[in-house]
Short mmCIF file of C-alpha atoms and ligand atoms in Angstrom, two decimals:
data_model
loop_
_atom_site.label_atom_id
_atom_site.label_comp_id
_atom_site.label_asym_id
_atom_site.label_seq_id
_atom_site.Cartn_x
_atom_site.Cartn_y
_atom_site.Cartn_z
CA UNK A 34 104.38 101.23 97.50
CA UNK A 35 102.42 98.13 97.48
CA UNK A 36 99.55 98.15 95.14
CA UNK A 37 101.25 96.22 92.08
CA UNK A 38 103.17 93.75 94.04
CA UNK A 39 101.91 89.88 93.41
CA UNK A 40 100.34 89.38 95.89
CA UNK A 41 97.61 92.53 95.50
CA UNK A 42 97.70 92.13 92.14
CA UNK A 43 96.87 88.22 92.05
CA UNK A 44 95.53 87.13 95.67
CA UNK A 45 94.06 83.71 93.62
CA UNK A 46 95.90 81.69 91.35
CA UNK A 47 94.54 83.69 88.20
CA UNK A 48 92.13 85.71 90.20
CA UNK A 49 93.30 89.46 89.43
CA UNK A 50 92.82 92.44 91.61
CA UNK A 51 93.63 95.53 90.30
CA UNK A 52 91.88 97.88 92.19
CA UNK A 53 94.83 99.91 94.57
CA UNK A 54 96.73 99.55 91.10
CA UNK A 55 93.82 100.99 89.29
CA UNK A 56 93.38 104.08 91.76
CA UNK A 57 96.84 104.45 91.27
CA UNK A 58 97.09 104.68 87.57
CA UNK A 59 93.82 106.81 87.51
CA UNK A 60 94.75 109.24 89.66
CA UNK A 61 98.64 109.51 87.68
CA UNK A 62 96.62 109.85 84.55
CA UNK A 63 94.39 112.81 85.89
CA UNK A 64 97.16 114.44 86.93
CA UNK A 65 99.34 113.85 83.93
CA UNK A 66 102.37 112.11 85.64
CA UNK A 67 104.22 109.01 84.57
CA UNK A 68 103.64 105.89 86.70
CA UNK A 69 106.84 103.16 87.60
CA UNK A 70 105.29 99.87 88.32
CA UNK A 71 106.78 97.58 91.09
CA UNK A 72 107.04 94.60 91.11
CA UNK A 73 106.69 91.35 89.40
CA UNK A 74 109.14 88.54 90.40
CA UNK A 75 110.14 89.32 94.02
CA UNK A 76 111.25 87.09 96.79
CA UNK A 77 108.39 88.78 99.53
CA UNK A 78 105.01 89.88 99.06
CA UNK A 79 104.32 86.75 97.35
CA UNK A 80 100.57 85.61 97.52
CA UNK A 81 100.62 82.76 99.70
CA UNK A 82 99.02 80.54 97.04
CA UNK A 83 102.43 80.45 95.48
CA UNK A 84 105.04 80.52 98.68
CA UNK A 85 104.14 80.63 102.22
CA UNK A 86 107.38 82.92 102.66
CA UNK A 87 108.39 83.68 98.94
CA UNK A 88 111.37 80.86 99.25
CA UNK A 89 109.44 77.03 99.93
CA UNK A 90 107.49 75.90 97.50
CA UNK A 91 104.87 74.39 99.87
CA UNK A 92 102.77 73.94 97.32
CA UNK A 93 104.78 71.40 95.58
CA UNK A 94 104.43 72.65 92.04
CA UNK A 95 107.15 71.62 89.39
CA UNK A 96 109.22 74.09 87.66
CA UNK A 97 107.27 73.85 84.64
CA UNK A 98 104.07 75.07 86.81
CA UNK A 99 106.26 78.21 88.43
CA UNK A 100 107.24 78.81 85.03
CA UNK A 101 103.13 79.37 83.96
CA UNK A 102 102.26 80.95 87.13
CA UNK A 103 105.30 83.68 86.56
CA UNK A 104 104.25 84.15 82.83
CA UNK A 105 100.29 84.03 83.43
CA UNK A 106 100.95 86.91 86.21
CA UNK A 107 103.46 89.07 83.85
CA UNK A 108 101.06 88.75 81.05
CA UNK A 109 98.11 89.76 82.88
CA UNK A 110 99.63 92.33 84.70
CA UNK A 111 101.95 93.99 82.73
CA UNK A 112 99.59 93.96 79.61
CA UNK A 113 96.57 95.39 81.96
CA UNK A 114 98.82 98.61 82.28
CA UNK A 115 100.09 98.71 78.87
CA UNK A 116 100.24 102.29 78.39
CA UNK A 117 99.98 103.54 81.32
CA UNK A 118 102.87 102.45 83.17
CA UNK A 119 105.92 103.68 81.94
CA UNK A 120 108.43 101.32 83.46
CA UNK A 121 108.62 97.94 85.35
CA UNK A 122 110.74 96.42 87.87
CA UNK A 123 110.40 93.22 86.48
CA UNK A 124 112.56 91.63 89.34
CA UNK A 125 113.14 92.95 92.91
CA UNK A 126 116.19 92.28 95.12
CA UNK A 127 117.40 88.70 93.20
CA UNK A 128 120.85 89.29 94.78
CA UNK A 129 122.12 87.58 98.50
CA UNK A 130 123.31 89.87 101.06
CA UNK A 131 126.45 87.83 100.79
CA UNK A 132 128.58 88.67 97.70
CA UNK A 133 132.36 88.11 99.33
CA UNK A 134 132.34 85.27 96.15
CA UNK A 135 133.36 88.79 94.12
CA UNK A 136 136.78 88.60 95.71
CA UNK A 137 137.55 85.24 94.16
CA UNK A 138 135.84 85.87 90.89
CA UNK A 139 135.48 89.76 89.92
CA UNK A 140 132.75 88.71 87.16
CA UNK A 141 130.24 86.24 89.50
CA UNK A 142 127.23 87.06 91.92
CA UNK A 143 124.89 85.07 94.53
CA UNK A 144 121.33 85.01 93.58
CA UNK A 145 119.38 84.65 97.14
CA UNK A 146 117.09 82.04 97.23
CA UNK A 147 113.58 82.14 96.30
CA UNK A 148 110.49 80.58 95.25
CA UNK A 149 111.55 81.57 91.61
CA UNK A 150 115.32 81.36 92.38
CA UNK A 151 115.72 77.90 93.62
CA UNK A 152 112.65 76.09 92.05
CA UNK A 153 112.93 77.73 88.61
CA UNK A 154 116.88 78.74 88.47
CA UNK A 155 118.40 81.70 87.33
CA UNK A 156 116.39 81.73 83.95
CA UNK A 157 113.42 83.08 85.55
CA UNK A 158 115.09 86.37 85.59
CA UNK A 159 115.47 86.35 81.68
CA UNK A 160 112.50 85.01 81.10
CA UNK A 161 110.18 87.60 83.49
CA UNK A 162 111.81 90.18 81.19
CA UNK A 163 111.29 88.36 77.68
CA UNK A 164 107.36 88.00 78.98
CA UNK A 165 107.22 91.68 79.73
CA UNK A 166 108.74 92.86 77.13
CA UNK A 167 106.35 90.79 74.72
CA UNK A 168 103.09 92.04 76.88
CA UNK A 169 104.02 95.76 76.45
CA UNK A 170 107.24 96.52 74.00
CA UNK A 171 107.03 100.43 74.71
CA UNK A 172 107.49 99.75 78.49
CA UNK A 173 110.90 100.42 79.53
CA UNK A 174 112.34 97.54 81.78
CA UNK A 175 114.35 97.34 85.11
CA UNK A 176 116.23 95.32 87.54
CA UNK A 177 115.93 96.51 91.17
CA UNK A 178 118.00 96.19 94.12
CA UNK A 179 119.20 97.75 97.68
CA UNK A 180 122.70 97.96 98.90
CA UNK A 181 123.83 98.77 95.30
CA UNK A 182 124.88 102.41 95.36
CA UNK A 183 128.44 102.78 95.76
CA UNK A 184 131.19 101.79 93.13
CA UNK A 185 133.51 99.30 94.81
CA UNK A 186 131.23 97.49 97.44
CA UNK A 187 130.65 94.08 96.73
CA UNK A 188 126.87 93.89 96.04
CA UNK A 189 127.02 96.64 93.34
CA UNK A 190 130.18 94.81 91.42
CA UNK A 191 127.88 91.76 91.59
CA UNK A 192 124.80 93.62 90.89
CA UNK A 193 126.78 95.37 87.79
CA UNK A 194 128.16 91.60 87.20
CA UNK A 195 124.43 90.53 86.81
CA UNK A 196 123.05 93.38 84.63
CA UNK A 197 126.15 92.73 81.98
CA UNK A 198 125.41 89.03 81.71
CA UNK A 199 121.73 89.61 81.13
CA UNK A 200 122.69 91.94 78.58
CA UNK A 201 124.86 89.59 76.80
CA UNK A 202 122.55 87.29 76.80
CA UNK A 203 120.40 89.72 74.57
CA UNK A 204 117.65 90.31 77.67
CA UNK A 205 115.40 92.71 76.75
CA UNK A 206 116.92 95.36 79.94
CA UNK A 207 116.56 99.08 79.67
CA UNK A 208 118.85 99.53 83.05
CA UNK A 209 118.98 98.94 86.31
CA UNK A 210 117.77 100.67 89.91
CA UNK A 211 119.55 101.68 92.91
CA UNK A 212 117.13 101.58 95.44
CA UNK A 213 118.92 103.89 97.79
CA UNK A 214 117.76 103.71 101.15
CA UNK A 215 120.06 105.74 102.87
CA UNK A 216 120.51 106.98 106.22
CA UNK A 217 122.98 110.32 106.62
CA UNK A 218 126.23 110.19 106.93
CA UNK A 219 126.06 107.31 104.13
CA UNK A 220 126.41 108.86 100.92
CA UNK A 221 129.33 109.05 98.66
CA UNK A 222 128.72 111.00 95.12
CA UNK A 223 131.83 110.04 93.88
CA UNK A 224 131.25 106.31 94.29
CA UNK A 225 127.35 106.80 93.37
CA UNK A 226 128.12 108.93 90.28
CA UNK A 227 130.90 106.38 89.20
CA UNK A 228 128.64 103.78 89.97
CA UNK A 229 125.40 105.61 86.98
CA UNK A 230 128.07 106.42 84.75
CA UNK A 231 129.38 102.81 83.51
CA UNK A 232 125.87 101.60 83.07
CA UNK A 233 126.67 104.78 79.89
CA UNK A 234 129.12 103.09 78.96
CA UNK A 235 126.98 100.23 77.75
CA UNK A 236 124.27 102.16 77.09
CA UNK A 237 121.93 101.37 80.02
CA UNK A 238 120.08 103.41 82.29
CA UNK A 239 120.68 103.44 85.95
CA UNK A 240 118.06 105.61 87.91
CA UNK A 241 117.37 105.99 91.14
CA UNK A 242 114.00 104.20 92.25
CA UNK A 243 113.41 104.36 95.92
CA UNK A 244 114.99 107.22 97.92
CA UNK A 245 114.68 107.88 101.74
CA UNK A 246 117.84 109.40 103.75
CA UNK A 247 117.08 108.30 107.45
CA UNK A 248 118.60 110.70 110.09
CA UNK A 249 121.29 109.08 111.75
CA UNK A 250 121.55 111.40 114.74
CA UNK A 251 117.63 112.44 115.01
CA UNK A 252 117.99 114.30 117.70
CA UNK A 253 121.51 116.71 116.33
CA UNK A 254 121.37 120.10 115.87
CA UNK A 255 121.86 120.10 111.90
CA UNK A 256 120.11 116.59 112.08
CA UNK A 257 117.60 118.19 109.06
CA UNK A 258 120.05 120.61 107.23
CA UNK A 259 122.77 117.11 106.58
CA UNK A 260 119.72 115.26 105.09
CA UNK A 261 118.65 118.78 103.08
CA UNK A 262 122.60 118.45 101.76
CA UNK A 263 122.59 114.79 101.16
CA UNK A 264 119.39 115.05 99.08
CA UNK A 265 120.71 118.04 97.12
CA UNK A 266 123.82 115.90 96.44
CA UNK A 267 121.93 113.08 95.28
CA UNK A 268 119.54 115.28 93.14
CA UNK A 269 122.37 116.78 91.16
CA UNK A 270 123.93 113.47 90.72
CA UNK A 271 120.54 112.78 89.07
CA UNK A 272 120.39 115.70 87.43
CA UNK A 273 123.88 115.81 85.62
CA UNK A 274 123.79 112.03 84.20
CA UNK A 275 121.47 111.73 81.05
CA UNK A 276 121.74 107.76 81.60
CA UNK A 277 119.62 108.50 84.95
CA UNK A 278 116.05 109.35 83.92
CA UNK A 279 114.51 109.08 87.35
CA UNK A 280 114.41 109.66 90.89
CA UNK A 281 111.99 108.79 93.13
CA UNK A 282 111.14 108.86 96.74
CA UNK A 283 110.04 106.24 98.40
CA UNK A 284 106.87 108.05 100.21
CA UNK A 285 106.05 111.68 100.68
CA UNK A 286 105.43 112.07 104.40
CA UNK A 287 107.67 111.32 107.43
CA UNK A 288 105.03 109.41 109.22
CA UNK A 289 104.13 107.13 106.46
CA UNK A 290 107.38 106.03 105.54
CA UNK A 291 108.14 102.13 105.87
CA UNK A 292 111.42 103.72 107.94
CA UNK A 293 112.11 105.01 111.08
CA UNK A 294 114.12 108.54 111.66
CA UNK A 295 112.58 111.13 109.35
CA UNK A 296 113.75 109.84 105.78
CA UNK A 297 111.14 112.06 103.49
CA UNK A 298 110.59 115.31 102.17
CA UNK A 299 107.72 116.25 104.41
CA UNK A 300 107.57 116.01 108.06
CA UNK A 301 104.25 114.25 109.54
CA UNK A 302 101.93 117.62 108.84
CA UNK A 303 102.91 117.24 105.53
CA UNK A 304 104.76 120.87 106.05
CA UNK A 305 107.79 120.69 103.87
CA UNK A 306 111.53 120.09 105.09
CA UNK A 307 114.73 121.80 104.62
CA UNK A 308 115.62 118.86 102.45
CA UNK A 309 112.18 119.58 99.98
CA UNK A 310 113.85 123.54 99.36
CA UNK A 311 117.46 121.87 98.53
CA UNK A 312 115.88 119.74 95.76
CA UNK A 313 113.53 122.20 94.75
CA UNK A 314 116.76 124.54 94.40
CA UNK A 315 118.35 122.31 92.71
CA UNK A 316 116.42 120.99 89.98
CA UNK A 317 115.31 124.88 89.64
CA UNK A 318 118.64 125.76 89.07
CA UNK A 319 119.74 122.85 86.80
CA UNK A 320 115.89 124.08 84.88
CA UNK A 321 117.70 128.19 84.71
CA UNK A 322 121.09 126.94 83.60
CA UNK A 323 119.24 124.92 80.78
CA UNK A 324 117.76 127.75 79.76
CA UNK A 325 114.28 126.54 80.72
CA UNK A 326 112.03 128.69 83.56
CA UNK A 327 108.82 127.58 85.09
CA UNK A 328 109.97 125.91 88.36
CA UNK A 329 108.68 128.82 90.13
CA UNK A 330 110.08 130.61 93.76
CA UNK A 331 108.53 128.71 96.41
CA UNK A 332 109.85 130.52 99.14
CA UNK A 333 107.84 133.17 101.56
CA UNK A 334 109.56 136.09 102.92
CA UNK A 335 111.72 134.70 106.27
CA UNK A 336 115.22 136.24 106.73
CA UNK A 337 118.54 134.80 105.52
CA UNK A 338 120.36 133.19 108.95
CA UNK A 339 123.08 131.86 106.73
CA UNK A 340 124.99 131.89 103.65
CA UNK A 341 127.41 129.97 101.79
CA UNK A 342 128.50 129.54 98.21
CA UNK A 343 129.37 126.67 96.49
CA UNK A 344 130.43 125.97 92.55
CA UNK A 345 128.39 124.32 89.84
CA UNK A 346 129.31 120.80 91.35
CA UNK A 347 128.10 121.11 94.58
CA UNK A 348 131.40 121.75 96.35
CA UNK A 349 132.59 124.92 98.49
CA UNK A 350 133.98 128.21 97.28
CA UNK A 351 133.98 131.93 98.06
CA UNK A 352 131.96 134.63 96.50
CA UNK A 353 133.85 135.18 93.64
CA UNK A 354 132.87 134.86 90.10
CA UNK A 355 130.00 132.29 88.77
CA UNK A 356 128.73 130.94 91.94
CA UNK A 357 125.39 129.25 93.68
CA UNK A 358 124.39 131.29 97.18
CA UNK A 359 122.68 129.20 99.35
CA UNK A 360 120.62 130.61 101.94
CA UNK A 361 119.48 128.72 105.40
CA UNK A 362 116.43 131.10 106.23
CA UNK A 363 114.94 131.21 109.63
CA UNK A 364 111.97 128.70 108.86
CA UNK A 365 114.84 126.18 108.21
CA UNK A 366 114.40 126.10 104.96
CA UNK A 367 117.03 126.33 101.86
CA UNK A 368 116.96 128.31 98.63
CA UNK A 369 119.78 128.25 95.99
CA UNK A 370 120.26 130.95 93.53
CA UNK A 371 122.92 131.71 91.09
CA UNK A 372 125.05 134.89 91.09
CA UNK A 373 127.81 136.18 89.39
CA UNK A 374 130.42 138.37 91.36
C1 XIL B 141 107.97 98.27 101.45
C2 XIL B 141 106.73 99.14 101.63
O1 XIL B 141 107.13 100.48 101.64
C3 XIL B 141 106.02 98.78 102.91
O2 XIL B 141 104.80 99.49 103.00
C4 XIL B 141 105.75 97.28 102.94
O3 XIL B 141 105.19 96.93 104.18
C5 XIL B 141 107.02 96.49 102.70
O4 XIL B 141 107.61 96.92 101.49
N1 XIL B 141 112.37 97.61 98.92
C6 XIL B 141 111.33 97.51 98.03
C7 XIL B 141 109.98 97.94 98.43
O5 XIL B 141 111.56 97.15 96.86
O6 XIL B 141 108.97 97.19 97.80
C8 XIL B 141 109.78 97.93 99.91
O7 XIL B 141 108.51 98.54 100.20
C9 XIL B 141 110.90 98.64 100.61
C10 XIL B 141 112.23 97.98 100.30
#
């Protein structure tokens, strides 16, 4: 979560640290998984040499000096992990809270201020992904932001605003990430699959880069089985748009999660959730249907307390034909399979 961001990566003005980023690009490249690094222009996390708060420029420097800092810290970063991280969020969360100006003007956005924002200008952005780009030209390169899910509210139209005038302006962008930190009770597949699939359109990515579904009623009944469906629903969105190569969660375990109410896989003994079975099932099932095997059965031997069936989209029908059974065993858990009737 933390172990590329400027200020662990560069605590002195070209003093580099890279050991947390080290351990965690060793221990991806033991283990033969792909590593997204975050971040390198972001408004907080800032070493304090640049920004005491990652918006004054306390320090006085000029633009042209911001401008060297931001390039010497996206060559030395970004060209210490050349090869070995896949992808970059060059900048984190450049948009304001505040994007009403949308209703006025459908194609403008609000930057929010920043250190790199308001003493650079807008430019920064294009330039922290021309410097990338020219320290590693295999890495894949993304825009990040929260609050950016759903088609229609007025932070994504900015945020889709943004990524088509950077593209214009021949930026060197693979796509762009929806954080999505949810809570239950939040999530709209229409709006969120609407939302991946126009980023197709113009041949961009749009993948999902920091997931975590917070209960909203912790203490409900179904409380865990709504998150297990929310999660399922978000993992087939994934898995159906070939313009969304990734989803990630942001943490593993309930207790180490940067959120309150439960928002990860795993519960504090690291035992898994209800929500860990309903992606399992799902990817497995989007693995059989491609013809693929090798996501093996996870599941023990607890009895079935519930059944229903849905269709190949997720959405409710009777046991009739091609359908998915999904079973609620006693453990809580959930396992998919596909039958046909
Ligand atoms: C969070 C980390 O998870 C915390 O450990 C840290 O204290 C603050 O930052 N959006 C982002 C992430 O892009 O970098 C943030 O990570 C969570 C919100």
């Amino acid at each position: 979560e933390n172990e590329m961001k400027f200020d662990a990566t560069e605590p002195g003005r070209n003093q580099f640290s890279y050991g947390g980023a080290d351990a965690v690009t060793g221990a991806a490249s033991r283990n033969g998984q792909a590593v997204r690094g975050h971040t390198l222009a972001w408004h907080k996390q800032v070493a304090a040499w640049v920004s005491q708060d990652g918006v004054k420029n306390n320090n006085n420097y000029s633009r042209r000096e911001l401008l060297d800092i931001l390039k010497n810290h996206i060559f030395n970063v970004v060209g210490r992990y050349k090869g070995s991280v896949r992808e970059w969020d060059v900048c984190n969360e450049v948009l304001d809270d505040d994007q009403s100006i949308v209703r006025t003007n459908p194609d403008a956005y609000t930057l929010r201020p920043s250190i790199w924002a308001t003493h650079i200008g807008e430019e920064f952005i294009d330039s922290a992904f021309v410097w990338a780009h020219q320290a590693d030209p295999e890495a894949k390169l993304y825009i990040n932001d929260y609050n950016v899910e759903f088609a229609g509210n007025a932070k994504t139209e900015a945020y889709y605003n943004l990524v088509k005038r950077l593209q214009k302006s021949g930026v060197p962008i693979d796509g762009c990430g929806l954080q999505c930190h949810l809570t239950t009770g939040q999530l709209d597949t229409l709006k969120l699959e609407k939302n991946i699939r126009r980023y197709a359109d113009m041949d961009l990515d749009c993948i999902i880069t920091e997931l975590d579904i917070a209960l909203a009623n912790p203490h409900a009944a179904d409380a865990l089985t709504l998150q297990a469906k929310e999660y399922g629903a978000v993992t087939r969105v994934f898995l159906r748009n070939d313009n969304c190569p990734s989803m990630l969660m942001w943490g593993i375990s309930d207790n180490h999660s940067w959120r309150q109410n439960k928002p990860l896989l795993f519960d504090s003994d690291l035992q898994p959730k209800p929500a860990y079975y309903n992606v399992h099932a799902q990817m497995r099932l989007a693995a059989e249907r491609a013809g693929q095997s090798g996501i093996e059965d996870i599941r023990g031997d607890e009895t079935i307390v519930s059944t229903r069936y849905i269709d190949l989209y997720g959405r409710p029908t009777t046991q009739n034909g091609l359908v998915i059974e999904v079973n609620t065993y006693s453990d809580g858990s959930v396992k998919a399979v596909k039958k046909v009737y």
